[in-house]
PDB file of C-alpha atoms and ligand atoms in Angstrom:
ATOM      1  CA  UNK H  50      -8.104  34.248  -1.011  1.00  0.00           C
ATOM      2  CA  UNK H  51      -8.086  32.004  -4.313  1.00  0.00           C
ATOM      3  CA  UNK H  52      -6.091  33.612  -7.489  1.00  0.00           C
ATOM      4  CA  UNK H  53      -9.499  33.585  -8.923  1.00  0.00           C
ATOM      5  CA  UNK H  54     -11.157  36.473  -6.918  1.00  0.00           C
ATOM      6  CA  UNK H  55     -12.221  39.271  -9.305  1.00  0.00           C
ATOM      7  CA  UNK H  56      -9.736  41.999  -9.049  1.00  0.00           C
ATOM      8  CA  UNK H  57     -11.648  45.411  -8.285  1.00  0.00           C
ATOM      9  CA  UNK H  58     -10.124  48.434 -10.519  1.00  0.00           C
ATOM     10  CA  UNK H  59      -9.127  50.998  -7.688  1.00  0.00           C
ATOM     11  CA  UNK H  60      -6.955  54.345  -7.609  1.00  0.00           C
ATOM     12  CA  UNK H  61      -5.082  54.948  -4.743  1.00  0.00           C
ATOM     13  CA  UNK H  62      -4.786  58.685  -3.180  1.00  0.00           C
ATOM     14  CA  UNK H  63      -2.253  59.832  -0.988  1.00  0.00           C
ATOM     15  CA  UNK H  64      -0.706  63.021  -0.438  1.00  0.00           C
ATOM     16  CA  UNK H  65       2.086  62.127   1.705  1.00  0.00           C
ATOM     17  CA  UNK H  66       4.788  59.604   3.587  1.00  0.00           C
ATOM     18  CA  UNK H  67       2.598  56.433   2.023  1.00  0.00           C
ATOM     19  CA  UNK H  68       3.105  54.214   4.880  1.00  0.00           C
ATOM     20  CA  UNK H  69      -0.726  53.158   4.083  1.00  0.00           C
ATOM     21  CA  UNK H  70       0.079  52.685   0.384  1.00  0.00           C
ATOM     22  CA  UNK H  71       2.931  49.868   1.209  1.00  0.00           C
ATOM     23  CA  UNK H  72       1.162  48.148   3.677  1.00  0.00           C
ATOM     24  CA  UNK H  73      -2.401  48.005   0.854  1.00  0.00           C
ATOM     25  CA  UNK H  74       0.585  47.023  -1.819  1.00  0.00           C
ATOM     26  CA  UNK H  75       1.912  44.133   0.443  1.00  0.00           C
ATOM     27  CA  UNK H  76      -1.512  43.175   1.225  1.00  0.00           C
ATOM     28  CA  UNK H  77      -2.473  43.138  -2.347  1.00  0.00           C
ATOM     29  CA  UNK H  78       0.865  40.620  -2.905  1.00  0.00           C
ATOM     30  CA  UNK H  79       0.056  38.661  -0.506  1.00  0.00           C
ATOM     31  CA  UNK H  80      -3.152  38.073  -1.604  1.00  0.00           C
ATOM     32  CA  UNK H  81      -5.441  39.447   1.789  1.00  0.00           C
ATOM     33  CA  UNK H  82      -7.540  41.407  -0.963  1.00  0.00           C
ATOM     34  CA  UNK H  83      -8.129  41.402  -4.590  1.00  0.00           C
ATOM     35  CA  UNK H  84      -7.658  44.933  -6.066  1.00  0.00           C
ATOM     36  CA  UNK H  85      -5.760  46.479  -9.518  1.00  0.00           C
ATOM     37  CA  UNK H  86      -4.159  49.501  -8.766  1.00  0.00           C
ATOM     38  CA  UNK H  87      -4.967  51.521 -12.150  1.00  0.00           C
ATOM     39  CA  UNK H  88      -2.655  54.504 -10.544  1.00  0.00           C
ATOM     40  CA  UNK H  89      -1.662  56.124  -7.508  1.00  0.00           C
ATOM     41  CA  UNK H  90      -2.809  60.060  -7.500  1.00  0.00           C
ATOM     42  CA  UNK H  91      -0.958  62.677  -5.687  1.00  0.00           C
ATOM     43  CA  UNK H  92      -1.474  65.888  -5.043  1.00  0.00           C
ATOM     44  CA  UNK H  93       1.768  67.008  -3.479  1.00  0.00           C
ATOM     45  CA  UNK H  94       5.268  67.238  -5.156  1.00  0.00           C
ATOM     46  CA  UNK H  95       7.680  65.186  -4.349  1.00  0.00           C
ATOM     47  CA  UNK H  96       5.653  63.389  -1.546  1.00  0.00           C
ATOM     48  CA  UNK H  97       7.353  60.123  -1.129  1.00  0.00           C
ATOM     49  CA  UNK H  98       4.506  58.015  -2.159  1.00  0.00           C
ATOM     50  CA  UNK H  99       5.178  58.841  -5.537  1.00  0.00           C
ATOM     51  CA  UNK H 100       8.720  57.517  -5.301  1.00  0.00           C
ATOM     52  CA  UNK H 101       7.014  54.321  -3.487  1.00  0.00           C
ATOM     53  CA  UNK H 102       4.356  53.852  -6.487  1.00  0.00           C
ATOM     54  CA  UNK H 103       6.957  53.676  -8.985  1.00  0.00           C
ATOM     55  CA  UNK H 104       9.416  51.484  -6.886  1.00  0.00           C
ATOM     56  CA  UNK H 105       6.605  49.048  -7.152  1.00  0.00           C
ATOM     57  CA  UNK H 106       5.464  49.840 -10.586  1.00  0.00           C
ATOM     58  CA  UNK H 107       2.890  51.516 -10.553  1.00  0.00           C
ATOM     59  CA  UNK H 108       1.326  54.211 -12.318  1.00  0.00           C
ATOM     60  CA  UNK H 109       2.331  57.534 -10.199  1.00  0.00           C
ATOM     61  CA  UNK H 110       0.290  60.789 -11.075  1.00  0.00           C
ATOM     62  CA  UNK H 111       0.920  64.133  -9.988  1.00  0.00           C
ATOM     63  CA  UNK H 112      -2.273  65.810 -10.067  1.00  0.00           C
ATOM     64  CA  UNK H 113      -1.903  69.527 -11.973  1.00  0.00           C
ATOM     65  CA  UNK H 114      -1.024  71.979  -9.590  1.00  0.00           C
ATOM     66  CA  UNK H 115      -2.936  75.438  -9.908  1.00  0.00           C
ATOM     67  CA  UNK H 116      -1.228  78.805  -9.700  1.00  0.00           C
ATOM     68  CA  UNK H 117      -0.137  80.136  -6.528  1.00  0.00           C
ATOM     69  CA  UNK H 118      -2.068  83.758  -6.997  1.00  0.00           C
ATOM     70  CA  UNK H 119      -5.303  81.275  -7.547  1.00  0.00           C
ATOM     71  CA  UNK H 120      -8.400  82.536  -5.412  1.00  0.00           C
ATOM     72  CA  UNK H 121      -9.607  79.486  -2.743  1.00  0.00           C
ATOM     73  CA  UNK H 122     -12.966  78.914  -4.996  1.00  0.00           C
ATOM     74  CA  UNK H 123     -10.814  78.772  -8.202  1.00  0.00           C
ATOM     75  CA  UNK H 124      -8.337  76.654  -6.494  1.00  0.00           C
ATOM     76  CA  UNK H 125     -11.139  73.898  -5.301  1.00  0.00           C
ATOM     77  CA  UNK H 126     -12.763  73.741  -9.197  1.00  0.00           C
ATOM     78  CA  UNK H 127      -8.949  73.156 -10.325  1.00  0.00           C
ATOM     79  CA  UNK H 128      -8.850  70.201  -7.942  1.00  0.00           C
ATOM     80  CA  UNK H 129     -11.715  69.182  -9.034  1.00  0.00           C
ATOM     81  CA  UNK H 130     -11.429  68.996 -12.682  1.00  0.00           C
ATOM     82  CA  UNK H 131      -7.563  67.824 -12.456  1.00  0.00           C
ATOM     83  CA  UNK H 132      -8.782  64.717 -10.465  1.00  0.00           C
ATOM     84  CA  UNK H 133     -11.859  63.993 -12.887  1.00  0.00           C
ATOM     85  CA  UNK H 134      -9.236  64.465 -15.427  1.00  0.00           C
ATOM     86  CA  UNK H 135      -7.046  61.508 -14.479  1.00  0.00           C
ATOM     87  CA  UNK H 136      -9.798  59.622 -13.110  1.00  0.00           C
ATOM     88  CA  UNK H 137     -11.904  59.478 -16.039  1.00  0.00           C
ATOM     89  CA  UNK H 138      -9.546  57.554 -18.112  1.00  0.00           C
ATOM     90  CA  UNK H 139      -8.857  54.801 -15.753  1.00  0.00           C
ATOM     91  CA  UNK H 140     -12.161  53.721 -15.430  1.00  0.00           C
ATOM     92  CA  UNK H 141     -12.103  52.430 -11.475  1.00  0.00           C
ATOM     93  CA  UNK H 142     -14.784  51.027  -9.393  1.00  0.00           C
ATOM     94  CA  UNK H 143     -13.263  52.382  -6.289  1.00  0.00           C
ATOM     95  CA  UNK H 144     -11.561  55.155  -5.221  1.00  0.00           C
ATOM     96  CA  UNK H 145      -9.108  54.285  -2.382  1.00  0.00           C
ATOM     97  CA  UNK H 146      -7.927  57.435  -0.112  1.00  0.00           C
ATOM     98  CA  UNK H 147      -4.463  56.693   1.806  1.00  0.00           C
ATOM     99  CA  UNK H 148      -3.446  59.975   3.270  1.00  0.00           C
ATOM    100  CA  UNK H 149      -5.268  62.222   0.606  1.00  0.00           C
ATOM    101  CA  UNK H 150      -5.284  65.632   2.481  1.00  0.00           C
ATOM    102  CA  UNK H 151      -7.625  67.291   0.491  1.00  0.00           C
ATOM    103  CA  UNK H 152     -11.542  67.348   0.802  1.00  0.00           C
ATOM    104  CA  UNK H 153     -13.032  66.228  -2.445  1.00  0.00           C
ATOM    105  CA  UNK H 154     -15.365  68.447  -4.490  1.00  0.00           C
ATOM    106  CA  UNK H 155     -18.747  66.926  -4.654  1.00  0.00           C
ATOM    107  CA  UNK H 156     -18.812  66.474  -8.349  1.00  0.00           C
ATOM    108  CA  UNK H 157     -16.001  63.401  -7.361  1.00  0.00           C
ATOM    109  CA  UNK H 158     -18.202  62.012  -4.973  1.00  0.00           C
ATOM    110  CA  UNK H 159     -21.223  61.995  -7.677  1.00  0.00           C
ATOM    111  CA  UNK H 160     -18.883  60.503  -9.552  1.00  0.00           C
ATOM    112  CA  UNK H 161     -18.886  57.607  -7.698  1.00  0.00           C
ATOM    113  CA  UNK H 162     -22.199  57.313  -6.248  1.00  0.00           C
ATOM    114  CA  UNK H 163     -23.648  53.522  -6.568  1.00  0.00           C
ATOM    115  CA  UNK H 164     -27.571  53.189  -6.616  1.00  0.00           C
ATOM    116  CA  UNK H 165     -27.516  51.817  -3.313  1.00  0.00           C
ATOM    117  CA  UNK H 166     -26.812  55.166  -1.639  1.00  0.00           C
ATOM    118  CA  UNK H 167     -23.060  55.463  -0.391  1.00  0.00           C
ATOM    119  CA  UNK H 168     -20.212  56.686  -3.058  1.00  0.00           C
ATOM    120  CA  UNK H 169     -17.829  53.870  -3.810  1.00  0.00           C
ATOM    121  CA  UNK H 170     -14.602  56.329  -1.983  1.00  0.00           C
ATOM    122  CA  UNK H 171     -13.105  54.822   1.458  1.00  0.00           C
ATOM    123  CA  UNK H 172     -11.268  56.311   3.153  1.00  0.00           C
ATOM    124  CA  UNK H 173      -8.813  55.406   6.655  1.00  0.00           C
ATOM    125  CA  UNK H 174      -8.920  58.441   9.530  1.00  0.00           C
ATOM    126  CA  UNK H 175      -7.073  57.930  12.656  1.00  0.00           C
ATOM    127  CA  UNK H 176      -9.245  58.153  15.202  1.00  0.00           C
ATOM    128  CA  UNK H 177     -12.894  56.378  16.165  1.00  0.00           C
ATOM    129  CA  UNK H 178     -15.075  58.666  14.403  1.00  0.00           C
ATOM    130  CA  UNK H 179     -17.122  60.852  14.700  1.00  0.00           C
ATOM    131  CA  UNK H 180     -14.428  62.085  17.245  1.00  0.00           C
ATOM    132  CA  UNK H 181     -11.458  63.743  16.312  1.00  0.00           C
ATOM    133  CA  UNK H 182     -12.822  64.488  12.656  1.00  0.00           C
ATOM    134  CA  UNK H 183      -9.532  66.652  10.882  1.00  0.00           C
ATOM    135  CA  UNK H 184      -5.410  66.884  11.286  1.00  0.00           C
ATOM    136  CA  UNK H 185      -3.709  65.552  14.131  1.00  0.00           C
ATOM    137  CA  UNK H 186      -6.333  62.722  15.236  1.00  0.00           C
ATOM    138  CA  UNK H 187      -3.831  60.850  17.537  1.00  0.00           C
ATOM    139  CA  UNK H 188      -1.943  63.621  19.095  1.00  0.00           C
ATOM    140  CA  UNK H 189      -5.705  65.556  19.821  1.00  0.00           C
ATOM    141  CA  UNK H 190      -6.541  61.806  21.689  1.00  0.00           C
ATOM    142  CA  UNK H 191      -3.652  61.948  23.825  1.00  0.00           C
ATOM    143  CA  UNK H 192      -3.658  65.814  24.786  1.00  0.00           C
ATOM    144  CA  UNK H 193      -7.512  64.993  25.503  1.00  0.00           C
ATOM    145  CA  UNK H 194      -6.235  62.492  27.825  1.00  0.00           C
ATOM    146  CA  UNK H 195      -8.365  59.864  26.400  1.00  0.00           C
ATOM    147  CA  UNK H 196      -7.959  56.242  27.460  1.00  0.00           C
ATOM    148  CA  UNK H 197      -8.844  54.683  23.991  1.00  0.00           C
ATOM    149  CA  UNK H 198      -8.664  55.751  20.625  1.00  0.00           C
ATOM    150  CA  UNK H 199      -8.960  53.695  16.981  1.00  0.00           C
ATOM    151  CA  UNK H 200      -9.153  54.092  13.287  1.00  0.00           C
ATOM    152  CA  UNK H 201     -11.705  53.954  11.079  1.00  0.00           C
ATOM    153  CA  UNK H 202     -12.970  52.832   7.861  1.00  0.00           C
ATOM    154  CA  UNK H 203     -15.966  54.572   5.990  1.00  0.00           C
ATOM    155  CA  UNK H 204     -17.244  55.299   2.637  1.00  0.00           C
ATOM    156  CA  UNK H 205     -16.545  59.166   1.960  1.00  0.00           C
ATOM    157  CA  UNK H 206     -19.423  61.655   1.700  1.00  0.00           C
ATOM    158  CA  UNK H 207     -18.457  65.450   1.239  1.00  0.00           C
ATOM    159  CA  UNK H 208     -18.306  66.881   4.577  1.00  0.00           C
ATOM    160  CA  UNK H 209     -14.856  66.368   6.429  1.00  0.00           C
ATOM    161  CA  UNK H 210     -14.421  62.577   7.396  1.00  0.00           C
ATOM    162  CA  UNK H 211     -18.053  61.777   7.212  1.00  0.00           C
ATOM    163  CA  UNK H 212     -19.612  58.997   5.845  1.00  0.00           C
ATOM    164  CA  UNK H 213     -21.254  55.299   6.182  1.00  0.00           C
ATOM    165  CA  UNK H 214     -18.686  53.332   9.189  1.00  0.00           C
ATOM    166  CA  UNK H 215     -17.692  50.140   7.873  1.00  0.00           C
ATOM    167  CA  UNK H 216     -14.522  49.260  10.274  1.00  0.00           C
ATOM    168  CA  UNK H 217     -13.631  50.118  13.809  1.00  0.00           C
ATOM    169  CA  UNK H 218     -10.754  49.421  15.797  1.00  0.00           C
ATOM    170  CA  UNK H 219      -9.994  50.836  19.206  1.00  0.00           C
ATOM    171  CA  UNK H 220      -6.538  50.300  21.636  1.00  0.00           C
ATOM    172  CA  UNK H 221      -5.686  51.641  24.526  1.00  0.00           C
ATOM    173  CA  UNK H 222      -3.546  54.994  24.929  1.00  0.00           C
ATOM    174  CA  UNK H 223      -3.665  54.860  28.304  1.00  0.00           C
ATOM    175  CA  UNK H 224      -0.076  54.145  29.036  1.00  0.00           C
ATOM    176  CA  UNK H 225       1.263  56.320  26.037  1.00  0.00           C
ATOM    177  CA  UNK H 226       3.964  58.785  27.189  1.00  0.00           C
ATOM    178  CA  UNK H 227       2.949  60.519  23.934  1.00  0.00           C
ATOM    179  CA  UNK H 228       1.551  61.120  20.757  1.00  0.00           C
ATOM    180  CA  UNK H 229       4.302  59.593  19.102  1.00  0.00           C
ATOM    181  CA  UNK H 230       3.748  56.649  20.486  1.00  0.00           C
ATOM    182  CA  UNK H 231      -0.141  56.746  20.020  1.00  0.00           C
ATOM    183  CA  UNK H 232       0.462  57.541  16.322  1.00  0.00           C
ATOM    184  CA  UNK H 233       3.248  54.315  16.090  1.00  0.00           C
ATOM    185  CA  UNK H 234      -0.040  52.299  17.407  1.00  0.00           C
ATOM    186  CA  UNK H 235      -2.372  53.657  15.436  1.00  0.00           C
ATOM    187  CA  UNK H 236      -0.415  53.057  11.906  1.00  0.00           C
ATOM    188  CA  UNK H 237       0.069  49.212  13.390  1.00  0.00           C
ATOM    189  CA  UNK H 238      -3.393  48.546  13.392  1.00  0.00           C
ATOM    190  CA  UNK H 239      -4.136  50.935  10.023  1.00  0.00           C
ATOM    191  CA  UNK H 240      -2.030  48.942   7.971  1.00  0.00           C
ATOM    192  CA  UNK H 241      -3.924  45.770   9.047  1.00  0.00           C
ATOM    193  CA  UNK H 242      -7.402  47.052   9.458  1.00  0.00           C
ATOM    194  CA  UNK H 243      -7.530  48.517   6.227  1.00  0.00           C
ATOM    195  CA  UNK H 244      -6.591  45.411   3.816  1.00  0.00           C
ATOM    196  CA  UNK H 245      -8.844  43.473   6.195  1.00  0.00           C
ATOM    197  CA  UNK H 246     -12.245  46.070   5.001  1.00  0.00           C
ATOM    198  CA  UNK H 247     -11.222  46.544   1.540  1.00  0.00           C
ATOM    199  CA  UNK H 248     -11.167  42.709   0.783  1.00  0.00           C
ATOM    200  CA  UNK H 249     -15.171  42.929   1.889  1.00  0.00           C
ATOM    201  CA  UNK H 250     -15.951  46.587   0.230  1.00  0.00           C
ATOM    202  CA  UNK H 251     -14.161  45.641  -2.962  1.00  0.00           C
ATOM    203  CA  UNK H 252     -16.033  42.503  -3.280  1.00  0.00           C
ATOM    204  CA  UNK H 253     -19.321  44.709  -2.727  1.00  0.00           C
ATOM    205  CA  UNK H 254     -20.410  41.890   0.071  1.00  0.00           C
ATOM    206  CA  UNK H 255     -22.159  43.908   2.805  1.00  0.00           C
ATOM    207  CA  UNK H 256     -25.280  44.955   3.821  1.00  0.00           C
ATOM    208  CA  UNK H 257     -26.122  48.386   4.504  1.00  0.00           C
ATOM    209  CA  UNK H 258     -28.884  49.568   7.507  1.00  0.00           C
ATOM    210  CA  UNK H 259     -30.043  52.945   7.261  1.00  0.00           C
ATOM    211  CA  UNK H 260     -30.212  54.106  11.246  1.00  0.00           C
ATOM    212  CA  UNK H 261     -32.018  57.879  10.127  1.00  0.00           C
ATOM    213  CA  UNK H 262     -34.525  58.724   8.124  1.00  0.00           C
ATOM    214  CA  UNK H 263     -34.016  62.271   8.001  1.00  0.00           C
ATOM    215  CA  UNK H 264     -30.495  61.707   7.014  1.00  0.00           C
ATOM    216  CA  UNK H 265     -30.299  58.713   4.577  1.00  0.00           C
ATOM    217  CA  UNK H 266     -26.955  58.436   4.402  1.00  0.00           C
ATOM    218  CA  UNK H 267     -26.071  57.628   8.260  1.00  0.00           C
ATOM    219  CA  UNK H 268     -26.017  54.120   8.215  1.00  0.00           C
ATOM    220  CA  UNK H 269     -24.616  51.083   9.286  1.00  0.00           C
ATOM    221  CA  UNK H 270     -22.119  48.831   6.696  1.00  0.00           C
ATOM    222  CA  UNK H 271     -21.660  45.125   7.900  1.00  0.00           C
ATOM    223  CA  UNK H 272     -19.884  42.560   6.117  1.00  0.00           C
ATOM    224  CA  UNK H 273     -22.193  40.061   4.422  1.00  0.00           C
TER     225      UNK H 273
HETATM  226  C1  LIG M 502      -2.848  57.971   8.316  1.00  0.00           C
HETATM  227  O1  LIG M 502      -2.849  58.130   9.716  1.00  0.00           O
HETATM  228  C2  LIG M 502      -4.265  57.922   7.800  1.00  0.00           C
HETATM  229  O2  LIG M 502      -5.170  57.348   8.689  1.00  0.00           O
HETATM  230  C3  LIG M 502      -4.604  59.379   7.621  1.00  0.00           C
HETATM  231  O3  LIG M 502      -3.425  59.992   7.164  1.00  0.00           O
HETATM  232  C4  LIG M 502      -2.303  59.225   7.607  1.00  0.00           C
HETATM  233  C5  LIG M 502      -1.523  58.883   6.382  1.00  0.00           C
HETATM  234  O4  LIG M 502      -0.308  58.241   6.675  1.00  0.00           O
HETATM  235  N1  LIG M 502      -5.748  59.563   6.738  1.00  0.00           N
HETATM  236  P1  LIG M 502       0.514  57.520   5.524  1.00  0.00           P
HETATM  237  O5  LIG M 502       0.827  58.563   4.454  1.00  0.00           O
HETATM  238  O6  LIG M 502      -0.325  56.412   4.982  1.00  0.00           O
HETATM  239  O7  LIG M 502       1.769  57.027   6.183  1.00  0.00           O
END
């Protein structure tokens, strides 16, 4: 990539251990995409990522936390407005999910809807969707006794790891005596899939085929 390429504004969201967050950061140094991260957002205390955005320096936000006696629909407008709180500010193109554990509220996805259709939010799940959709991707592939799984790439639309493909990676499990080992695997090929897409998404190069017409956002994302 030339030192020229335009540099995207992106957050990054994570919630947890961050292992996606170095490998995007290292990426990003090494030039494999061209991205400025405005901020990293978490929504967990202490969750090591933080400590890794700073170590690199950047921007680390905790998102406000709501009250523990909050009731659940309370609790998901709090999330909502903390995150359009931070977010608005910033002023990003792209919203980049690492490990965000938490399903965003619609209004966020609005938020970043582009005229062609999807919402400019990607997000990486562990598994080839639309299997294993949820927690534990790679250990519910291996107690399944499957012989493949992946990770994928898509644009995020508001039910649970739905949305446009764009990347798709499978390896074999086959010979995994267990999850653990499926999981080591699976980050291997996350931390290289996922700089790989985002150079294309970022750069807004792709092409996008709508497969169904009764639902007009299924469709296909191919690099350009
Ligand atoms: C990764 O497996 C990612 O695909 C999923 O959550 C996990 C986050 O791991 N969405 P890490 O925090 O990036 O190490």
């Amino acid at each position: 990539m030339t030192k020229t390429a335009r540099r995207t504004p992106i957050a990054i969201l994570a919630s947890g251990r961050g292992s996606n967050f170095e490998a995007l950061m290292t990426a990003l140094d090494q030039g494999r995409f061209a991205a400025e991260v405005k901020a990293l957002i978490c929504d967990k205390p202490g969750a090591p990522v933080l400590e890794k955005a700073r170590a690199r320096g950047i921007p680390a936000i905790l998102l406000h936390q709501p009250g523990p006696a909050q009731p659940l629909g309370e609790r998901k407008l709090h999330w909502r407005d903390a995150l359009l709180r931070v977010l608005e500010p910033l002023d990003v193109r792209f919203l980049v999910l690492a490990g965000y554990m938490r399903i965003l509220h619609d209004d966020v996805i609005e938020a970043y809807r582009d005229p062609r259709g999807y919402a400019r939010i990607v997000n990486i799940h562990p598994s080839l969707l639309p299997a294993f959709p949820g927690l534990h991707s790679y250990e519910q592939a291996f107690r399944h006794g499957c012989k493949v799984t992946g990770a994928t790439v898509h644009f995020v639309e508001p039910e649970m790891d739905s949305g446009p493909i764009c990347a798709q990676e499978a390896f074999a499990i086959d010979g995994c005596r267990d999850a653990d080992e499926v999981e080591r695997l699976g980050l291997a090929l996350e931390h290289r899939l996922y700089p790989e897409t985002l150079r294309w998404i970022l750069e807004e190069k792709f092409d996008l085929q709508c497969r169904d017409t009764n639902r007009r956002r299924l469709c296909c994302v191919r690099p350009n």
